[in-house]
Amino acid sequence: MITAWSAISACGSGRAALDPTRSRVIVLDEQHPRLRGLVAEQFVVEEALGKKGTASMDRCSALAVAVARDLLADVEVDPLTGVVLGTTSGSTQTQWAFTRDSLTRRKPYFVNPAMMPYALMNSAASQVAIWHGLRGPNSTIAGGRMSGLSGLRYAARLLVTGRAGAVVCGAAEECSIPRAWLEWHRDGDRPPGEGAAVMLLEPPGLARHPLAEVLGVETRVAVDGDLRAALVECVRSVLARCGCAAGDVDTVVVSAPGGRLADAERMGIEEALSGMPAKVLDPGAYLGDLGAAVGPFQLVAMLAEPGLGLVTALDADGAVGCGLLRVN
């Protein structure tokens, strides 16, 4: 069950994070005006978290710590609550800077040691646990645009097996110049976006009012490169497993940033559901290409639409998935 959520994006924090009227694309590098992105300009690390412990912290970790703080401010959780966060590879900015220093300084090891923890992809998840005293299982899911759904399924397993009584589940992605250059050479026609979104997952039966029930998550790997066909299999499988019909789906939230991924995603949904449902949400249209964080933003966007909802995800490496939720 999803019982609470919080988000920070280029549009703002909390519910404002999903307000498309606040979206604004800025130039990331004045020397390369075509390098644009959607940055959470209102989020300043030291102002949000204070000076203590943030001197070397990257924006990816800081966003995760801040959004988890906002989530936990409204709910009381057990210290053994788990943390499952998705990412593409951690902070691209920190990894680029650390590697550059090792290659350009007089000796390879003349680097800033304080940067080292933040150059690892599990930095965000570990910082969330450290800052908020969460001593349960701590996991990082690096699955590209599938990270959101993969993290959701992983968190559900932690609850089902009793390894955690609750899980803070989500993802964070920063919008830096190094990441923008990487995204420039990938599929998609949207500028990179920045943000973090987390949900609190708890088992059924708790007194807290559930916002949505996670009915199922299905994933596939398109070994033949046919992303559309793999997505059709996923959608049909999750509907059958949950005892639902294609016509029962009220809302679909898509994820692809454009190009062939978007074509495959929409064709796959139309084929699996025999047409698109009345409501189709696309948070990336005003938040930019959120990379690994797109999944949690899809899920929190879905929470505003009561009924049966379908969340889909595709990654250029061939991973495909979907999740089925019943929103209260």
mmCIF file of C-alpha atoms in Angstrom:
data_model
loop_
_atom_site.group_PDB
_atom_site.id
_atom_site.type_symbol
_atom_site.label_atom_id
_atom_site.label_comp_id
_atom_site.label_asym_id
_atom_site.label_seq_id
_atom_site.Cartn_x
_atom_site.Cartn_y
_atom_site.Cartn_z
ATOM 1 C CA MET A 1 0.000 0.000 0.000
ATOM 2 C CA ILE A 2 1.173 3.522 -0.763
ATOM 3 C CA THR A 3 0.304 5.610 2.274
ATOM 4 C CA ALA A 4 2.238 8.858 1.768
ATOM 5 C CA TRP A 5 4.395 10.617 -0.796
ATOM 6 C CA SER A 6 6.531 13.677 -1.389
ATOM 7 C CA ALA A 7 8.310 15.162 -4.383
ATOM 8 C CA ILE A 8 10.710 17.912 -5.439
ATOM 9 C CA SER A 9 10.981 18.919 -9.081
ATOM 10 C CA ALA A 10 11.692 21.874 -11.335
ATOM 11 C CA CYS A 11 8.093 22.942 -10.680
ATOM 12 C CA GLY A 12 8.383 23.058 -6.876
ATOM 13 C CA SER A 13 7.934 20.864 -3.825
ATOM 14 C CA GLY A 14 5.032 18.718 -2.640
ATOM 15 C CA ARG A 15 1.930 19.037 -4.794
ATOM 16 C CA ALA A 16 3.540 21.965 -6.631
ATOM 17 C CA ALA A 17 6.103 19.499 -7.997
ATOM 18 C CA LEU A 18 3.405 18.277 -10.388
ATOM 19 C CA ASP A 19 2.105 21.695 -11.442
ATOM 20 C CA PRO A 20 2.858 22.044 -15.184
ATOM 21 C CA THR A 21 2.274 25.805 -15.112
ATOM 22 C CA ARG A 22 5.491 26.232 -13.078
ATOM 23 C CA SER A 23 7.696 24.419 -15.576
ATOM 24 C CA ARG A 24 10.620 26.397 -17.038
ATOM 25 C CA VAL A 25 13.490 25.322 -19.281
ATOM 26 C CA ILE A 26 16.820 27.083 -18.698
ATOM 27 C CA VAL A 27 20.187 27.109 -20.446
ATOM 28 C CA LEU A 28 22.650 24.959 -18.497
ATOM 29 C CA ASP A 29 25.849 26.105 -20.219
ATOM 30 C CA GLU A 30 26.145 29.608 -21.696
ATOM 31 C CA GLN A 31 28.903 28.369 -24.014
ATOM 32 C CA HIS A 32 26.468 25.821 -25.447
ATOM 33 C CA PRO A 33 23.021 27.473 -25.530
ATOM 34 C CA ARG A 34 21.422 24.355 -26.953
ATOM 35 C CA LEU A 35 22.264 22.512 -23.733
ATOM 36 C CA ARG A 36 19.050 23.089 -21.785
ATOM 37 C CA GLY A 37 17.326 21.452 -18.848
ATOM 38 C CA LEU A 38 14.656 21.741 -16.172
ATOM 39 C CA VAL A 39 16.403 22.390 -12.876
ATOM 40 C CA ALA A 40 14.858 22.596 -9.407
ATOM 41 C CA GLU A 41 16.064 26.198 -9.093
ATOM 42 C CA GLN A 42 14.257 26.721 -5.799
ATOM 43 C CA PHE A 43 16.282 23.905 -4.238
ATOM 44 C CA VAL A 44 19.575 25.174 -2.765
ATOM 45 C CA VAL A 45 21.369 22.447 -0.852
ATOM 46 C CA GLU A 46 22.642 24.536 2.078
ATOM 47 C CA GLU A 47 19.339 26.380 2.448
ATOM 48 C CA ALA A 48 17.357 23.148 2.386
ATOM 49 C CA LEU A 49 19.588 21.025 4.623
ATOM 50 C CA GLY A 50 21.899 23.482 6.372
ATOM 51 C CA LYS A 51 25.692 23.791 6.169
ATOM 52 C CA LYS A 52 26.551 20.872 8.442
ATOM 53 C CA GLY A 53 27.354 17.746 6.430
ATOM 54 C CA THR A 54 26.541 19.271 3.058
ATOM 55 C CA ALA A 55 29.841 20.878 1.969
ATOM 56 C CA SER A 56 30.674 18.009 -0.423
ATOM 57 C CA MET A 57 27.159 16.629 -0.913
ATOM 58 C CA ASP A 58 25.975 16.387 -4.514
ATOM 59 C CA ARG A 59 22.518 17.519 -5.629
ATOM 60 C CA CYS A 60 21.304 13.969 -6.267
ATOM 61 C CA SER A 61 21.914 12.918 -2.667
ATOM 62 C CA ALA A 62 20.682 16.245 -1.312
ATOM 63 C CA LEU A 63 17.423 15.980 -3.239
ATOM 64 C CA ALA A 64 16.886 12.474 -1.884
ATOM 65 C CA VAL A 65 17.603 13.525 1.712
ATOM 66 C CA ALA A 66 15.310 16.554 1.461
ATOM 67 C CA VAL A 67 12.388 14.771 -0.153
ATOM 68 C CA ALA A 68 12.601 11.950 2.399
ATOM 69 C CA ARG A 69 12.639 14.547 5.186
ATOM 70 C CA ASP A 70 9.461 16.099 3.786
ATOM 71 C CA LEU A 71 7.836 12.662 3.600
ATOM 72 C CA LEU A 72 8.785 11.652 7.129
ATOM 73 C CA ALA A 73 7.691 15.000 8.571
ATOM 74 C CA ASP A 74 4.072 13.957 8.104
ATOM 75 C CA VAL A 75 4.247 10.298 9.161
ATOM 76 C CA GLU A 76 5.698 8.394 12.080
ATOM 77 C CA VAL A 77 7.724 5.335 11.100
ATOM 78 C CA ASP A 78 9.702 2.622 12.838
ATOM 79 C CA PRO A 79 13.516 3.098 12.852
ATOM 80 C CA LEU A 80 13.820 -0.243 11.034
ATOM 81 C CA THR A 81 12.033 1.197 7.994
ATOM 82 C CA GLY A 82 13.847 0.324 4.774
ATOM 83 C CA VAL A 83 15.047 2.567 1.958
ATOM 84 C CA VAL A 84 14.894 1.633 -1.746
ATOM 85 C CA LEU A 85 16.015 4.338 -4.167
ATOM 86 C CA GLY A 86 16.461 4.235 -7.924
ATOM 87 C CA THR A 87 19.154 5.988 -9.918
ATOM 88 C CA THR A 88 20.820 5.866 -13.313
ATOM 89 C CA SER A 89 24.353 5.812 -11.916
ATOM 90 C CA GLY A 90 24.338 8.245 -8.995
ATOM 91 C CA SER A 91 25.628 11.789 -9.378
ATOM 92 C CA THR A 92 27.098 12.205 -12.865
ATOM 93 C CA GLN A 93 28.514 15.593 -11.848
ATOM 94 C CA THR A 94 30.453 14.133 -8.900
ATOM 95 C CA GLN A 95 31.681 11.125 -10.875
ATOM 96 C CA TRP A 96 32.860 13.378 -13.698
ATOM 97 C CA ALA A 97 34.633 15.802 -11.332
ATOM 98 C CA PHE A 98 36.285 13.025 -9.328
ATOM 99 C CA THR A 99 37.524 11.263 -12.480
ATOM 100 C CA ARG A 100 38.759 14.527 -13.986
ATOM 101 C CA ASP A 101 40.777 15.322 -10.858
ATOM 102 C CA SER A 102 42.381 11.879 -10.844
ATOM 103 C CA LEU A 103 43.521 12.424 -14.435
ATOM 104 C CA THR A 104 44.602 16.066 -14.289
ATOM 105 C CA ARG A 105 46.221 16.454 -10.869
ATOM 106 C CA ARG A 106 49.903 15.772 -10.209
ATOM 107 C CA LYS A 107 49.146 12.304 -8.853
ATOM 108 C CA PRO A 108 46.011 10.219 -9.519
ATOM 109 C CA TYR A 109 45.325 9.948 -5.821
ATOM 110 C CA PHE A 110 45.508 13.725 -5.211
ATOM 111 C CA VAL A 111 41.733 13.949 -5.207
ATOM 112 C CA ASN A 112 39.305 15.319 -2.656
ATOM 113 C CA PRO A 113 38.520 12.319 -0.399
ATOM 114 C CA ALA A 114 35.327 13.983 0.815
ATOM 115 C CA MET A 115 33.878 13.558 -2.682
ATOM 116 C CA MET A 116 34.459 9.815 -2.759
ATOM 117 C CA PRO A 117 31.259 8.674 -0.947
ATOM 118 C CA TYR A 118 29.163 10.819 -3.269
ATOM 119 C CA ALA A 119 30.786 9.345 -6.380
ATOM 120 C CA LEU A 120 29.187 5.974 -5.580
ATOM 121 C CA MET A 121 25.760 5.171 -6.969
ATOM 122 C CA ASN A 122 24.368 4.218 -3.555
ATOM 123 C CA SER A 123 25.194 7.606 -2.074
ATOM 124 C CA ALA A 124 21.600 8.888 -2.135
ATOM 125 C CA ALA A 125 20.077 5.841 -0.437
ATOM 126 C CA SER A 126 22.777 5.691 2.223
ATOM 127 C CA GLN A 127 22.537 9.421 2.963
ATOM 128 C CA VAL A 128 18.764 9.136 3.394
ATOM 129 C CA ALA A 129 19.269 6.394 5.959
ATOM 130 C CA ILE A 130 22.050 8.253 7.789
ATOM 131 C CA TRP A 131 20.259 11.601 7.942
ATOM 132 C CA HIS A 132 16.922 10.177 9.031
ATOM 133 C CA GLY A 133 18.064 7.280 11.200
ATOM 134 C CA LEU A 134 16.463 4.550 9.108
ATOM 135 C CA ARG A 135 18.176 1.266 10.003
ATOM 136 C CA GLY A 136 16.173 -1.150 7.846
ATOM 137 C CA PRO A 137 17.318 -2.689 4.527
ATOM 138 C CA ASN A 138 19.011 -0.117 2.297
ATOM 139 C CA SER A 139 19.081 -0.730 -1.448
ATOM 140 C CA THR A 140 19.922 1.123 -4.633
ATOM 141 C CA ILE A 141 18.239 0.073 -7.867
ATOM 142 C CA ALA A 142 20.219 1.187 -10.936
ATOM 143 C CA GLY A 143 17.847 0.172 -13.698
ATOM 144 C CA GLY A 144 17.663 3.246 -15.901
ATOM 145 C CA ARG A 145 14.092 4.295 -16.634
ATOM 146 C CA MET A 146 12.929 0.976 -15.171
ATOM 147 C CA SER A 147 14.295 1.931 -11.746
ATOM 148 C CA GLY A 148 10.943 3.184 -10.464
ATOM 149 C CA LEU A 149 9.022 -0.009 -11.176
ATOM 150 C CA SER A 150 11.942 -2.240 -10.218
ATOM 151 C CA GLY A 151 12.276 -0.399 -6.921
ATOM 152 C CA LEU A 152 8.550 -0.688 -6.298
ATOM 153 C CA ARG A 153 8.645 -4.443 -6.778
ATOM 154 C CA TYR A 154 11.776 -4.805 -4.657
ATOM 155 C CA ALA A 155 10.185 -2.802 -1.838
ATOM 156 C CA ALA A 156 7.039 -4.934 -2.020
ATOM 157 C CA ARG A 157 9.190 -8.042 -1.590
ATOM 158 C CA LEU A 158 10.788 -6.564 1.518
ATOM 159 C CA LEU A 159 7.313 -6.091 2.984
ATOM 160 C CA VAL A 160 5.984 -9.510 1.941
ATOM 161 C CA THR A 161 8.989 -11.339 3.376
ATOM 162 C CA GLY A 162 8.838 -9.361 6.612
ATOM 163 C CA ARG A 163 12.302 -7.853 6.186
ATOM 164 C CA ALA A 164 10.877 -4.384 6.708
ATOM 165 C CA GLY A 165 7.694 -3.055 8.264
ATOM 166 C CA ALA A 166 7.682 -0.054 5.922
ATOM 167 C CA VAL A 167 9.830 1.168 3.032
ATOM 168 C CA VAL A 168 10.705 4.625 1.747
ATOM 169 C CA CYS A 169 10.726 3.948 -2.001
ATOM 170 C CA GLY A 170 11.522 6.327 -4.845
ATOM 171 C CA ALA A 171 14.335 7.784 -6.940
ATOM 172 C CA ALA A 172 16.384 10.929 -7.451
ATOM 173 C CA GLU A 173 18.082 12.430 -10.479
ATOM 174 C CA GLU A 174 20.086 15.646 -10.787
ATOM 175 C CA CYS A 175 20.287 17.884 -13.844
ATOM 176 C CA SER A 176 23.956 18.728 -14.344
ATOM 177 C CA ILE A 177 25.985 19.666 -17.400
ATOM 178 C CA PRO A 178 27.758 16.244 -17.552
ATOM 179 C CA ARG A 179 24.416 14.439 -17.420
ATOM 180 C CA ALA A 180 22.946 16.761 -20.040
ATOM 181 C CA TRP A 181 25.805 15.893 -22.404
ATOM 182 C CA LEU A 182 25.214 12.177 -21.848
ATOM 183 C CA GLU A 183 21.477 12.532 -22.459
ATOM 184 C CA TRP A 184 22.239 14.551 -25.589
ATOM 185 C CA HIS A 185 23.575 11.397 -27.240
ATOM 186 C CA ARG A 186 20.703 9.130 -26.171
ATOM 187 C CA ASP A 187 17.186 8.537 -27.415
ATOM 188 C CA GLY A 188 14.569 11.138 -26.740
ATOM 189 C CA ASP A 189 13.850 14.717 -27.625
ATOM 190 C CA ARG A 190 13.227 16.198 -24.187
ATOM 191 C CA PRO A 191 15.710 18.228 -22.127
ATOM 192 C CA PRO A 192 16.971 16.529 -18.969
ATOM 193 C CA GLY A 193 14.944 17.176 -15.848
ATOM 194 C CA GLU A 194 15.759 17.127 -12.164
ATOM 195 C CA GLY A 195 13.861 15.891 -9.173
ATOM 196 C CA ALA A 196 13.222 13.341 -6.486
ATOM 197 C CA ALA A 197 10.013 11.580 -5.508
ATOM 198 C CA VAL A 198 9.450 9.075 -2.711
ATOM 199 C CA MET A 199 6.520 7.098 -1.384
ATOM 200 C CA LEU A 200 5.961 5.275 1.878
ATOM 201 C CA LEU A 201 5.037 1.647 1.267
ATOM 202 C CA GLU A 202 3.398 -0.299 4.061
ATOM 203 C CA PRO A 203 1.644 -3.667 4.278
ATOM 204 C CA PRO A 204 -2.167 -3.799 4.203
ATOM 205 C CA GLY A 205 -4.112 -3.570 7.418
ATOM 206 C CA LEU A 206 -2.386 -0.581 8.981
ATOM 207 C CA ALA A 207 -4.478 2.159 10.495
ATOM 208 C CA ARG A 208 -3.001 4.713 8.110
ATOM 209 C CA HIS A 209 -5.318 5.463 5.187
ATOM 210 C CA PRO A 210 -3.890 3.946 1.972
ATOM 211 C CA LEU A 211 -3.660 6.210 -1.046
ATOM 212 C CA ALA A 212 -3.296 3.324 -3.483
ATOM 213 C CA GLU A 213 -2.844 -0.421 -3.608
ATOM 214 C CA VAL A 214 -0.057 -1.854 -5.753
ATOM 215 C CA LEU A 215 -1.744 -4.789 -7.505
ATOM 216 C CA GLY A 216 1.197 -6.039 -9.545
ATOM 217 C CA VAL A 217 4.400 -5.273 -11.449
ATOM 218 C CA GLU A 218 5.550 -7.108 -14.580
ATOM 219 C CA THR A 219 8.867 -6.782 -16.385
ATOM 220 C CA ARG A 220 10.372 -8.186 -19.566
ATOM 221 C CA VAL A 221 13.580 -7.901 -21.588
ATOM 222 C CA ALA A 222 13.072 -7.392 -25.309
ATOM 223 C CA VAL A 223 15.865 -9.729 -26.409
ATOM 224 C CA ASP A 224 14.825 -9.289 -30.054
ATOM 225 C CA GLY A 225 14.671 -5.509 -29.702
ATOM 226 C CA ASP A 226 10.881 -5.354 -30.071
ATOM 227 C CA LEU A 227 9.978 -3.092 -27.150
ATOM 228 C CA ARG A 228 6.354 -2.793 -28.252
ATOM 229 C CA ALA A 229 5.752 -6.545 -28.179
ATOM 230 C CA ALA A 230 7.458 -6.907 -24.809
ATOM 231 C CA LEU A 231 5.273 -4.158 -23.359
ATOM 232 C CA VAL A 232 2.130 -5.800 -24.722
ATOM 233 C CA GLU A 233 3.110 -9.024 -22.945
ATOM 234 C CA CYS A 234 3.724 -7.161 -19.699
ATOM 235 C CA VAL A 235 0.388 -5.353 -19.732
ATOM 236 C CA ARG A 236 -1.637 -8.426 -20.643
ATOM 237 C CA SER A 237 0.171 -10.503 -18.040
ATOM 238 C CA VAL A 238 -0.343 -8.084 -15.161
ATOM 239 C CA LEU A 239 -4.010 -7.596 -16.043
ATOM 240 C CA ALA A 240 -4.600 -11.362 -16.151
ATOM 241 C CA ARG A 241 -2.696 -11.962 -12.917
ATOM 242 C CA CYS A 242 -4.728 -9.308 -11.111
ATOM 243 C CA GLY A 243 -8.074 -10.435 -12.561
ATOM 244 C CA CYS A 244 -8.666 -7.204 -14.463
ATOM 245 C CA ALA A 245 -9.780 -6.555 -18.043
ATOM 246 C CA ALA A 246 -8.253 -4.089 -20.480
ATOM 247 C CA GLY A 247 -11.414 -2.005 -20.356
ATOM 248 C CA ASP A 248 -11.106 -1.611 -16.573
ATOM 249 C CA VAL A 249 -8.042 0.637 -16.867
ATOM 250 C CA ASP A 250 -9.036 4.246 -16.204
ATOM 251 C CA THR A 251 -5.661 5.994 -16.434
ATOM 252 C CA VAL A 252 -2.287 5.352 -18.041
ATOM 253 C CA VAL A 253 0.900 7.218 -17.099
ATOM 254 C CA VAL A 254 3.604 7.006 -19.754
ATOM 255 C CA SER A 255 7.341 7.513 -19.328
ATOM 256 C CA ALA A 256 9.214 7.595 -22.641
ATOM 257 C CA PRO A 257 11.092 10.843 -23.389
ATOM 258 C CA GLY A 258 10.257 10.762 -27.091
ATOM 259 C CA GLY A 259 11.677 9.110 -30.194
ATOM 260 C CA ARG A 260 11.383 5.388 -30.780
ATOM 261 C CA LEU A 261 10.743 4.692 -27.096
ATOM 262 C CA ALA A 262 7.626 6.859 -27.126
ATOM 263 C CA ASP A 263 6.404 5.265 -30.350
ATOM 264 C CA ALA A 264 6.876 1.755 -28.946
ATOM 265 C CA GLU A 265 5.224 2.686 -25.647
ATOM 266 C CA ARG A 266 2.075 4.187 -27.138
ATOM 267 C CA MET A 267 1.691 1.440 -29.753
ATOM 268 C CA GLY A 268 2.157 -1.225 -27.081
ATOM 269 C CA ILE A 269 -0.445 0.332 -24.784
ATOM 270 C CA GLU A 270 -2.962 0.735 -27.603
ATOM 271 C CA GLU A 271 -2.510 -2.882 -28.659
ATOM 272 C CA ALA A 272 -2.708 -4.311 -25.139
ATOM 273 C CA LEU A 273 -5.732 -2.228 -24.103
ATOM 274 C CA SER A 274 -7.396 -2.136 -27.551
ATOM 275 C CA GLY A 275 -7.050 1.643 -27.520
ATOM 276 C CA MET A 276 -5.883 4.352 -25.156
ATOM 277 C CA PRO A 277 -7.945 5.071 -22.016
ATOM 278 C CA ALA A 278 -9.601 8.433 -21.554
ATOM 279 C CA LYS A 279 -6.856 9.715 -19.254
ATOM 280 C CA VAL A 280 -3.219 9.575 -20.329
ATOM 281 C CA LEU A 281 -0.716 11.398 -18.114
ATOM 282 C CA ASP A 282 2.800 12.283 -19.175
ATOM 283 C CA PRO A 283 4.675 14.047 -16.348
ATOM 284 C CA GLY A 284 7.862 14.127 -18.433
ATOM 285 C CA ALA A 285 6.177 16.573 -20.796
ATOM 286 C CA TYR A 286 6.611 19.364 -18.223
ATOM 287 C CA LEU A 287 9.309 17.898 -15.922
ATOM 288 C CA GLY A 288 11.764 16.907 -18.662
ATOM 289 C CA ASP A 289 13.593 13.625 -19.034
ATOM 290 C CA LEU A 290 13.896 12.513 -15.409
ATOM 291 C CA GLY A 291 15.881 9.377 -16.203
ATOM 292 C CA ALA A 292 15.613 6.914 -13.342
ATOM 293 C CA ALA A 293 13.312 9.235 -11.379
ATOM 294 C CA VAL A 294 10.544 9.175 -13.963
ATOM 295 C CA GLY A 295 8.945 6.065 -12.404
ATOM 296 C CA PRO A 296 8.228 7.548 -8.948
ATOM 297 C CA PHE A 297 6.924 10.736 -10.586
ATOM 298 C CA GLN A 298 4.580 8.611 -12.693
ATOM 299 C CA LEU A 299 3.332 6.892 -9.565
ATOM 300 C CA VAL A 300 2.716 10.056 -7.563
ATOM 301 C CA ALA A 301 0.983 11.620 -10.587
ATOM 302 C CA MET A 302 -1.262 8.567 -10.705
ATOM 303 C CA LEU A 303 -2.325 9.127 -7.076
ATOM 304 C CA ALA A 304 -4.481 12.065 -8.180
ATOM 305 C CA GLU A 305 -6.594 9.843 -10.432
ATOM 306 C CA PRO A 306 -8.942 7.459 -8.565
ATOM 307 C CA GLY A 307 -9.599 4.104 -10.192
ATOM 308 C CA LEU A 308 -7.450 1.508 -11.903
ATOM 309 C CA GLY A 309 -4.180 2.920 -13.185
ATOM 310 C CA LEU A 310 -1.413 1.555 -15.375
ATOM 311 C CA VAL A 311 2.188 2.820 -15.273
ATOM 312 C CA THR A 312 4.508 1.843 -18.117
ATOM 313 C CA ALA A 313 8.281 2.090 -18.560
ATOM 314 C CA LEU A 314 10.770 1.317 -21.324
ATOM 315 C CA ASP A 315 14.528 1.663 -21.418
ATOM 316 C CA ALA A 316 16.739 1.852 -24.478
ATOM 317 C CA ASP A 317 18.692 -1.214 -23.295
ATOM 318 C CA GLY A 318 15.585 -3.383 -23.827
ATOM 319 C CA ALA A 319 14.086 -3.514 -20.341
ATOM 320 C CA VAL A 320 10.311 -3.045 -20.294
ATOM 321 C CA GLY A 321 7.772 -3.059 -17.481
ATOM 322 C CA CYS A 322 4.421 -1.937 -16.165
ATOM 323 C CA GLY A 323 2.680 -1.590 -12.843
ATOM 324 C CA LEU A 324 -1.004 -1.816 -12.001
ATOM 325 C CA LEU A 325 -2.448 0.219 -9.121
ATOM 326 C CA ARG A 326 -5.852 0.809 -7.639
ATOM 327 C CA VAL A 327 -6.030 4.418 -6.482
ATOM 328 C CA ASN A 328 -8.477 5.321 -3.724
#
